[in-house]
PDB file of C-alpha atoms in Angstrom:
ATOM      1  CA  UNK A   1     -83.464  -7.887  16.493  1.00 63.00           C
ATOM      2  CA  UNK A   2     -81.839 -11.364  15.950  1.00 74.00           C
ATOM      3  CA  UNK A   3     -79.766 -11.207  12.611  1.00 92.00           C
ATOM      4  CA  UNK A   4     -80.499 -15.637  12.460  1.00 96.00           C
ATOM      5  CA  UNK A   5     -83.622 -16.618  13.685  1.00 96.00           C
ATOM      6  CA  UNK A   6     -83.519 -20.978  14.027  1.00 96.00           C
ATOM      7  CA  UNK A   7     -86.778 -21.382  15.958  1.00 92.00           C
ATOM      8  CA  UNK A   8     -87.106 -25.365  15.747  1.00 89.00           C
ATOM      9  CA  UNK A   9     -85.718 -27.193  18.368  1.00 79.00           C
ATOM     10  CA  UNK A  10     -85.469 -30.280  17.260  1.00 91.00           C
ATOM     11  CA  UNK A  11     -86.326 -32.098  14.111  1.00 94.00           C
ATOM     12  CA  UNK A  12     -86.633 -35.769  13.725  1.00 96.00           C
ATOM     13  CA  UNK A  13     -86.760 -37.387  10.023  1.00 97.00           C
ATOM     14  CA  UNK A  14     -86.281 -40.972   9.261  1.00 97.00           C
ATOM     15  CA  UNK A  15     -83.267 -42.480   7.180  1.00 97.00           C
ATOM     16  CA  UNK A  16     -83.198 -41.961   3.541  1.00 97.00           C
ATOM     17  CA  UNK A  17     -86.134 -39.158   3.666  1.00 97.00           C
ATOM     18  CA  UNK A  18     -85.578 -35.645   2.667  1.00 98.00           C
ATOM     19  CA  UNK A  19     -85.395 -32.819   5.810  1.00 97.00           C
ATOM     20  CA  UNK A  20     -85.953 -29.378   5.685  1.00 97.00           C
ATOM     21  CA  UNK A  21     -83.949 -27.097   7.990  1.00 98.00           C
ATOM     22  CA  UNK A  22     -85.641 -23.535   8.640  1.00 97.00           C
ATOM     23  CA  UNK A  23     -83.638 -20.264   8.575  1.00 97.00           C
ATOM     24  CA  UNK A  24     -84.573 -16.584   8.373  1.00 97.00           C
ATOM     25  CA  UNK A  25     -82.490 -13.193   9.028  1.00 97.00           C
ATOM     26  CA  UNK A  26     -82.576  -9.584   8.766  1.00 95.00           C
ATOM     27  CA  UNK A  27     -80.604  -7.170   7.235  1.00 92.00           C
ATOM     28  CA  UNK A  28     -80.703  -4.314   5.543  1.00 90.00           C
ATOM     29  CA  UNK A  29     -77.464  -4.939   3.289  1.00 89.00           C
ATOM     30  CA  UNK A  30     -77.834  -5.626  -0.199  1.00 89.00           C
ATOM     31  CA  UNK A  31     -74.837  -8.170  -0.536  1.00 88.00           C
ATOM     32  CA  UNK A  32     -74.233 -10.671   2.140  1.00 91.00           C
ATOM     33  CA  UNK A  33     -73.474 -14.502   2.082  1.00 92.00           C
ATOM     34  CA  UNK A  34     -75.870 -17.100   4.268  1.00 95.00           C
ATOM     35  CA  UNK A  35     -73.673 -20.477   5.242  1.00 95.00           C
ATOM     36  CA  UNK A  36     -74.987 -23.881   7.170  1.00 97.00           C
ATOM     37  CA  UNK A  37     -72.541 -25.526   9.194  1.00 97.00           C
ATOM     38  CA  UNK A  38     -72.863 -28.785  10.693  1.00 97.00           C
ATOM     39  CA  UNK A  39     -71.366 -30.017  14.309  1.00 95.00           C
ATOM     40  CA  UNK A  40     -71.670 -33.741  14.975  1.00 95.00           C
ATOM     41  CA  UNK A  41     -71.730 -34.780  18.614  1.00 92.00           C
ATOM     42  CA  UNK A  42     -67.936 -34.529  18.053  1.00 90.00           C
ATOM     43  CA  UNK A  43     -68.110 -30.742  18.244  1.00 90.00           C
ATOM     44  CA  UNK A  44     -66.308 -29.758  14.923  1.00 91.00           C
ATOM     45  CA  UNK A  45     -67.823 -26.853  12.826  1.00 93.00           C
ATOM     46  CA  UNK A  46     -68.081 -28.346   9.299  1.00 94.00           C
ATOM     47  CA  UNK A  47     -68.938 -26.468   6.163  1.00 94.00           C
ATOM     48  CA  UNK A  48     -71.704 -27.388   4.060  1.00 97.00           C
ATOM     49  CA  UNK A  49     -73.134 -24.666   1.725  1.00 96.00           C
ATOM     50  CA  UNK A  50     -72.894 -21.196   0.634  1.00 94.00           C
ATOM     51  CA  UNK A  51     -75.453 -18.642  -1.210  1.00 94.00           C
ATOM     52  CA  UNK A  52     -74.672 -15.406  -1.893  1.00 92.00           C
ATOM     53  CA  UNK A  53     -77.559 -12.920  -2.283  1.00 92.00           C
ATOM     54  CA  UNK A  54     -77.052 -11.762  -5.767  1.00 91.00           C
ATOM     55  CA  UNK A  55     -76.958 -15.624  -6.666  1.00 90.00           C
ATOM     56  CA  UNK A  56     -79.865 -16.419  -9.035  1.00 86.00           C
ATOM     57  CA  UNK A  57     -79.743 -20.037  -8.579  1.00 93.00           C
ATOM     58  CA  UNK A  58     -80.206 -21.949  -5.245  1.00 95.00           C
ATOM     59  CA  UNK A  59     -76.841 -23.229  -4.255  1.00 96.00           C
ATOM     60  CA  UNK A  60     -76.278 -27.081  -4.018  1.00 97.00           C
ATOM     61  CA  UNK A  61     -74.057 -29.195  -2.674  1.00 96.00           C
ATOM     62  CA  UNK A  62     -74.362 -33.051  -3.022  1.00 97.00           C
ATOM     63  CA  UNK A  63     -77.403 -34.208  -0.647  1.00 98.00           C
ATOM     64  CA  UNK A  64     -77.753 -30.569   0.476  1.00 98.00           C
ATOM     65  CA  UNK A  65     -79.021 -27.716  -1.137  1.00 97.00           C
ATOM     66  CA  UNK A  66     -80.359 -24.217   0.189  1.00 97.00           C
ATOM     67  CA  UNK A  67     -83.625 -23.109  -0.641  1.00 96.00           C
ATOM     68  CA  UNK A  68     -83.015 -19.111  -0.736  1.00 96.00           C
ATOM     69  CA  UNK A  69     -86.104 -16.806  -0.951  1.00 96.00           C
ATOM     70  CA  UNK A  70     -84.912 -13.433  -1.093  1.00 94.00           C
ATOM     71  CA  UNK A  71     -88.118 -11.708  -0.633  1.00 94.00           C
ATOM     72  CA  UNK A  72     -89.077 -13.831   2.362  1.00 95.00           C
ATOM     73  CA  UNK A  73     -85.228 -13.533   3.467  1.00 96.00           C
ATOM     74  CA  UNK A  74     -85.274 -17.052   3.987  1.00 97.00           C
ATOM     75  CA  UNK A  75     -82.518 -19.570   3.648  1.00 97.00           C
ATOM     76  CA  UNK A  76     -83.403 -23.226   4.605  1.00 98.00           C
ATOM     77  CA  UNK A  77     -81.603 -25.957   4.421  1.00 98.00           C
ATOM     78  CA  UNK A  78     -82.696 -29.399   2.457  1.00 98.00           C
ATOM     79  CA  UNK A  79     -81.055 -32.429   2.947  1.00 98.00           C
ATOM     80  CA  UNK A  80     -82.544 -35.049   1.212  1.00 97.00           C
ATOM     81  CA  UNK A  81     -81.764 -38.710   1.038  1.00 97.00           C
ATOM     82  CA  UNK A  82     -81.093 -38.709   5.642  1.00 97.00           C
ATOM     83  CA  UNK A  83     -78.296 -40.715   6.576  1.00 97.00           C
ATOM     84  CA  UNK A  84     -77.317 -41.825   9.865  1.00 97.00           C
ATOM     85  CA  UNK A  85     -74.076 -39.767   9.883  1.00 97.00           C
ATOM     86  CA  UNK A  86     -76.528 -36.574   9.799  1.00 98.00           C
ATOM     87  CA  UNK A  87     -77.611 -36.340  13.150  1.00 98.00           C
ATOM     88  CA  UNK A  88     -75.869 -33.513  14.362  1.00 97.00           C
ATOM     89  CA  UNK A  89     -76.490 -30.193  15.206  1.00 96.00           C
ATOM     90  CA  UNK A  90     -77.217 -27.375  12.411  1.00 97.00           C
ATOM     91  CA  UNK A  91     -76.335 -23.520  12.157  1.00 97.00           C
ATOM     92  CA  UNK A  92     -77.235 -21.333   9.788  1.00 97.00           C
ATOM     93  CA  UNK A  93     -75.393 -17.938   9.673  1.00 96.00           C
ATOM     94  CA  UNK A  94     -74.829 -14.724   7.648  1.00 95.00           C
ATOM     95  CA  UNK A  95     -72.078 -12.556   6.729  1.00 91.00           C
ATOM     96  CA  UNK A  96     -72.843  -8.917   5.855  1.00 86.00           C
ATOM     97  CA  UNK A  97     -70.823  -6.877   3.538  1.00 74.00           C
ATOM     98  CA  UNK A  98     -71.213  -3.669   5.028  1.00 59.00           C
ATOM     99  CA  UNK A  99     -68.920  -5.120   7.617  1.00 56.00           C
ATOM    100  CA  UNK A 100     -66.244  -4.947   5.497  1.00 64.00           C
ATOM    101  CA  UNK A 101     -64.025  -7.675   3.903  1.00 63.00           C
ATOM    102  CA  UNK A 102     -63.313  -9.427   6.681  1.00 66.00           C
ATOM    103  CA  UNK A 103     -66.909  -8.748   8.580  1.00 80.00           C
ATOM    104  CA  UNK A 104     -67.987 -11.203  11.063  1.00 87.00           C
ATOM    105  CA  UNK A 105     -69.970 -14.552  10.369  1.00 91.00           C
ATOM    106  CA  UNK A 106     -73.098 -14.254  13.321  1.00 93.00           C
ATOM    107  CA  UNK A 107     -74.956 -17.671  14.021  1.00 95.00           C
ATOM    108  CA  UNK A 108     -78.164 -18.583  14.955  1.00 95.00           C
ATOM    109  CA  UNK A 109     -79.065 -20.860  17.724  1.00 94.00           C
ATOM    110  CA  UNK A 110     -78.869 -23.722  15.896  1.00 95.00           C
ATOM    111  CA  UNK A 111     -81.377 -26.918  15.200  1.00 95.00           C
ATOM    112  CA  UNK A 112     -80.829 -30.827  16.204  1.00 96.00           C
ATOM    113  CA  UNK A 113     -81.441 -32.561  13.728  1.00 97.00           C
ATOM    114  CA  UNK A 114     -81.760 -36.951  14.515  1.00 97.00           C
ATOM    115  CA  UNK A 115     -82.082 -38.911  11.889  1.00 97.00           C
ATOM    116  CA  UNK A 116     -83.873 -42.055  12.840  1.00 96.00           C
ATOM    117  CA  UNK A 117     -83.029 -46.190  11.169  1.00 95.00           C
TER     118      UNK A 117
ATOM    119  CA  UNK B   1     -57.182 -30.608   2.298  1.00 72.00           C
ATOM    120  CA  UNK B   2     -55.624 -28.355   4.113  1.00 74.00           C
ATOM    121  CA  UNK B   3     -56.999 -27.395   7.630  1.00 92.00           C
ATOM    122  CA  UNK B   4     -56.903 -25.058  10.604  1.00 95.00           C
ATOM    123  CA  UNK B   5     -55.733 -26.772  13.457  1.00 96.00           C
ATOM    124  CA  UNK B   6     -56.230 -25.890  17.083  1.00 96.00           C
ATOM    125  CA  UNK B   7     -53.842 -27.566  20.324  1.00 95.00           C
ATOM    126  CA  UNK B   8     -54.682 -28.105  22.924  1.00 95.00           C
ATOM    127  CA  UNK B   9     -58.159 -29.969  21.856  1.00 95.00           C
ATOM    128  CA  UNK B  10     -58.803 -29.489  26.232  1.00 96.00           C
ATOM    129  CA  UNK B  11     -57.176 -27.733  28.794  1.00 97.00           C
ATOM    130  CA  UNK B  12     -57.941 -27.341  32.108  1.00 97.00           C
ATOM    131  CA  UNK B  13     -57.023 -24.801  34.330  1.00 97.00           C
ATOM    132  CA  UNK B  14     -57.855 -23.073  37.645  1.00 97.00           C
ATOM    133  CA  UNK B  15     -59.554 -19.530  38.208  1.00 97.00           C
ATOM    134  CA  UNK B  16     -56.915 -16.548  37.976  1.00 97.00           C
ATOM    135  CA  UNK B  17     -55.002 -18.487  36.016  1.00 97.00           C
ATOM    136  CA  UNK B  18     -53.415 -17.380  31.714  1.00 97.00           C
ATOM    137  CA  UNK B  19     -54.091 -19.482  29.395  1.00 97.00           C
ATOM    138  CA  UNK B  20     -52.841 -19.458  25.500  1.00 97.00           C
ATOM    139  CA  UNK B  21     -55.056 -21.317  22.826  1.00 97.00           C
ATOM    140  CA  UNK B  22     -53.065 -21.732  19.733  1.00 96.00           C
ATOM    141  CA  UNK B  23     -54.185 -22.164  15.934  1.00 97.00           C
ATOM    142  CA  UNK B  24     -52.603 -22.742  13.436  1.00 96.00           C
ATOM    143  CA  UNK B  25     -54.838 -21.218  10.468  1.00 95.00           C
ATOM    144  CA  UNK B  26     -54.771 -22.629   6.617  1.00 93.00           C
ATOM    145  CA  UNK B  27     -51.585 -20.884   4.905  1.00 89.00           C
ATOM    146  CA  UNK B  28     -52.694 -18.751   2.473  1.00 88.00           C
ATOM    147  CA  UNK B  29     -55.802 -17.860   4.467  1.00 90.00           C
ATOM    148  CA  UNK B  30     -56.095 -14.018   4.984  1.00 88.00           C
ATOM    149  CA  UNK B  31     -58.635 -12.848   7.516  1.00 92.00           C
ATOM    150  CA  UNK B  32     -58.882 -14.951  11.080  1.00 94.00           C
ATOM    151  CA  UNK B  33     -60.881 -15.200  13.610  1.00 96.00           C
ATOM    152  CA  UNK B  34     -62.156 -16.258  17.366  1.00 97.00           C
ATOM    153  CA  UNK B  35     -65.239 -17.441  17.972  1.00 97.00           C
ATOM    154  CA  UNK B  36     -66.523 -19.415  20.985  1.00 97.00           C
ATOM    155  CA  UNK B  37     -69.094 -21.710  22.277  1.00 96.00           C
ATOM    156  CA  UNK B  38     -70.566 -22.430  25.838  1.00 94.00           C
ATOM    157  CA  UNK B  39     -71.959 -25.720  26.154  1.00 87.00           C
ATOM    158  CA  UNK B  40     -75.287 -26.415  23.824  1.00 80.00           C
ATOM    159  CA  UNK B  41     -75.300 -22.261  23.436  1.00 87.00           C
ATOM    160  CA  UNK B  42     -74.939 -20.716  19.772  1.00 88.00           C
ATOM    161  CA  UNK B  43     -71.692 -19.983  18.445  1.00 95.00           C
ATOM    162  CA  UNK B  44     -70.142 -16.410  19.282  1.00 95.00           C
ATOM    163  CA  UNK B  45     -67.926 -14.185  18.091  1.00 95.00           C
ATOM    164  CA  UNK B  46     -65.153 -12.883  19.742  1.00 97.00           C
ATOM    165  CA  UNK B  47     -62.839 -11.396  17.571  1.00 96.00           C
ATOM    166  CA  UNK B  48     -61.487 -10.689  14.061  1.00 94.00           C
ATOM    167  CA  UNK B  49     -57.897  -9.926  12.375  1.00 93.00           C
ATOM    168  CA  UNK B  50     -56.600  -8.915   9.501  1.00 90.00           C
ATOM    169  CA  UNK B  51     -53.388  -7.365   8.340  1.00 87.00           C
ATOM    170  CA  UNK B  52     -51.689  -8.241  11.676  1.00 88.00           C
ATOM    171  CA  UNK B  53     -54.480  -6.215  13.770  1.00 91.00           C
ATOM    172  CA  UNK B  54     -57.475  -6.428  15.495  1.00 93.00           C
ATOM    173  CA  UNK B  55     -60.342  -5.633  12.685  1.00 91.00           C
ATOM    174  CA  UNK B  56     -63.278  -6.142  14.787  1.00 91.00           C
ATOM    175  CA  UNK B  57     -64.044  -7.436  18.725  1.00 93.00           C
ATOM    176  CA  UNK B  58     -67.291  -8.438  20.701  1.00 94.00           C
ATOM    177  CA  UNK B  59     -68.571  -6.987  24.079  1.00 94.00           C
ATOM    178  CA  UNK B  60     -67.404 -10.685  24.934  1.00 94.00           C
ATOM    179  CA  UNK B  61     -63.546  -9.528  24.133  1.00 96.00           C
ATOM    180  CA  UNK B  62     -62.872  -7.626  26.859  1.00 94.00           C
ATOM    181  CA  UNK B  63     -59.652  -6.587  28.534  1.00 94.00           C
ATOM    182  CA  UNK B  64     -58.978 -10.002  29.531  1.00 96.00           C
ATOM    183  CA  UNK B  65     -58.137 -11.515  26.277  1.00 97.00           C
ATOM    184  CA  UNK B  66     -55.867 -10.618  23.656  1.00 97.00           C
ATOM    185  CA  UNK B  67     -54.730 -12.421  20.083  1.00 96.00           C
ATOM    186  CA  UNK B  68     -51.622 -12.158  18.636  1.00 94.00           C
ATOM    187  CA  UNK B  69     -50.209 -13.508  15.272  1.00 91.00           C
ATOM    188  CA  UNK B  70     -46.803 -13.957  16.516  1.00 83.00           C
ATOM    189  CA  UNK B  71     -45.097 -15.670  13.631  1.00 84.00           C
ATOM    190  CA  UNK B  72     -47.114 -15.566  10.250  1.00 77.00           C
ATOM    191  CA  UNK B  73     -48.694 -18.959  10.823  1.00 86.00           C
ATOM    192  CA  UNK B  74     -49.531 -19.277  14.628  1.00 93.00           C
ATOM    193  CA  UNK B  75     -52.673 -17.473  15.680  1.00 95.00           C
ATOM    194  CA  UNK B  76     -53.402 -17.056  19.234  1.00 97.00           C
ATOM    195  CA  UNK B  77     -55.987 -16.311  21.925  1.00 98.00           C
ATOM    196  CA  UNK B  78     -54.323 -15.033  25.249  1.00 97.00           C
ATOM    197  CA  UNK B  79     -57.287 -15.115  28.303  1.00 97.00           C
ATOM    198  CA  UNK B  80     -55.199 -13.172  30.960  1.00 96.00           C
ATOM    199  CA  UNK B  81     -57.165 -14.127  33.999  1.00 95.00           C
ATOM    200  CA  UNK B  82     -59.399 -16.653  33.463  1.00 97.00           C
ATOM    201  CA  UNK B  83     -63.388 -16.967  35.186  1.00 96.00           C
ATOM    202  CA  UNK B  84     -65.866 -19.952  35.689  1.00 97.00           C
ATOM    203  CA  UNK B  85     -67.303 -18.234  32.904  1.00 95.00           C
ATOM    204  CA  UNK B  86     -64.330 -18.802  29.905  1.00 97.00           C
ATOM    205  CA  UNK B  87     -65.642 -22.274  30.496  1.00 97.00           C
ATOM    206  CA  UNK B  88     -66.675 -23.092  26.552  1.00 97.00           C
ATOM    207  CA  UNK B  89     -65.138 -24.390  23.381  1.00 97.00           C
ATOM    208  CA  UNK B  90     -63.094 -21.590  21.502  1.00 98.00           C
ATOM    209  CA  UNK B  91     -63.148 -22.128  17.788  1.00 97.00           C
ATOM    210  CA  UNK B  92     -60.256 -20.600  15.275  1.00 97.00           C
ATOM    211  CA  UNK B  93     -61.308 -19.990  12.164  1.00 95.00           C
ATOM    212  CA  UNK B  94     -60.012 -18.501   8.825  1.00 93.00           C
ATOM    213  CA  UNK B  95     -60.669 -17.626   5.721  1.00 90.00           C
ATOM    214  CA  UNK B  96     -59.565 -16.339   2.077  1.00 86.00           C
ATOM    215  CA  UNK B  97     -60.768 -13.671  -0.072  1.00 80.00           C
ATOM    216  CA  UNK B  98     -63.909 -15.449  -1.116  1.00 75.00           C
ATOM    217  CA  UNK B  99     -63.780 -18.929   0.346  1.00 80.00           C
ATOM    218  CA  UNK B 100     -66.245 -19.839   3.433  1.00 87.00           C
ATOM    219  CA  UNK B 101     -65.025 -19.706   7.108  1.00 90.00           C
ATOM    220  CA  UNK B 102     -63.263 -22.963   7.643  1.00 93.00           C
ATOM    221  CA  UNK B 103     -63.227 -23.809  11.531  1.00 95.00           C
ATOM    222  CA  UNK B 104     -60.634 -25.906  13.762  1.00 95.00           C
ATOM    223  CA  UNK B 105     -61.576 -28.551  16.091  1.00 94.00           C
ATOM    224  CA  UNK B 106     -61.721 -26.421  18.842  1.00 96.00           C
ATOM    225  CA  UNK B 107     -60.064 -26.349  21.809  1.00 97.00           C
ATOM    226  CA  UNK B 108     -62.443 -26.815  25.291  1.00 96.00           C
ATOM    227  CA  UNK B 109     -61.211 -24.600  28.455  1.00 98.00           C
ATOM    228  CA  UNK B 110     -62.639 -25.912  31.390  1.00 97.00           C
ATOM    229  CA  UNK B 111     -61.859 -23.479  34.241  1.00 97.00           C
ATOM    230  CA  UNK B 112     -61.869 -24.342  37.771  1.00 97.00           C
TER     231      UNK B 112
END
């Protein structure tokens, strides 16, 4: 089974609206940490946010802020406020404890995201 | 703010051939790691290290490649013989304790 499922393709939103960035995974480990990273066109892998699953309060981060539902085991992404500069491509991705300290991040496919003047 | 940085950002080289993609992780980072990327494809791990070994590799981490932390700041990925298929981006990335995963720039192999 995928551990990140990202199942739009593509998401358009027009500048200075909010956008909603879907994310679900599966795992059967209590404590684990969900991250979105964000690669312009440029190709970098840039951090944006961090929950951790005993965190009782969504996480935010400036213009973006993760909208964690445990029960659902989903972790989307809001940006709100679009700006130009965040077209780019999107991955969300989990780290499970029971891999140990230094367990893995795994990815999911990732979502475009244009964001239109 | 400190960041990992990766040389070359491209390299080219022909089928058969080594190459060595080098990183230079943030200093007082402890864990690093490989991942890679084939063009528009998700991001995929290759492998992990920690405590100057190998913690954790991929089915993708095969014989062919090997890392090495030579001097306690260089990190590198060794591809022994490369194949059309190493073709990708190859991210370093590291990390302490408790911080998130920062990433280089990558480096992109095109193989010929």
């Amino acid at each position: 089974a995928q551990k990140i499922t990202q199942t739009q393709p593509g998401m358009f939103v027009q500048e200075k609206e909010a956008v909603t960035l879907d994310c679900t995974y599966d795992t059967s480990d209590q404590s684990y940490g969900l991250f979105w990273y964000k690669q312009p066109s440029s190709g970098e892998m840039i951090f944006l946010i961090y929950q951790g699953s005993y965190d009782e309060q969504n996480a935010t981060e400036g213009r973006y802020s993760l909208n964690f539902q445990k029960a659902r085991k989903s972790a989307n992404l809001v940006i709100s406020a679009s700006q130009l500069g965040d077209s780019a491509m999107y991955f969300c991705a989990m780290r499970e404890r029971q891999g140990g300290a230094n367990s893995k991040l795994t990815f999911g496919k990732g979502i475009t995201l244009s964001v239109r003047p | 703010e400190p960041e990992v940085t990766q040389t070359p950002s491209h390299q080219v080289t022909q089928m058969g051939q080594e190459v060595i993609l080098r990183c230079v992780p943030i200093s007082n980072h402890l864990y690093f790691y490989w991942y890679r990327q084939i063009l528009g494809q998700k991001v995929e791990f290759l492998v992990s290290f920690y405590n100057n070994e190998i913690s954790e590799k991929s089915e993708i981490f095969d014989d062919q490649f090997s890392v090495e932390r030579p001097d306690g700041s260089n990190f590198t990925l060794k591809i022994r013989s490369t194949k059309l298929e190493d073709s990708a981006m190859y991210f370093c990335a590291s990390r302490g304790e408790e911080s998130p995963l920062h990433f280089g720039n990558g480096t992109r192999l095109t193989v010929t």
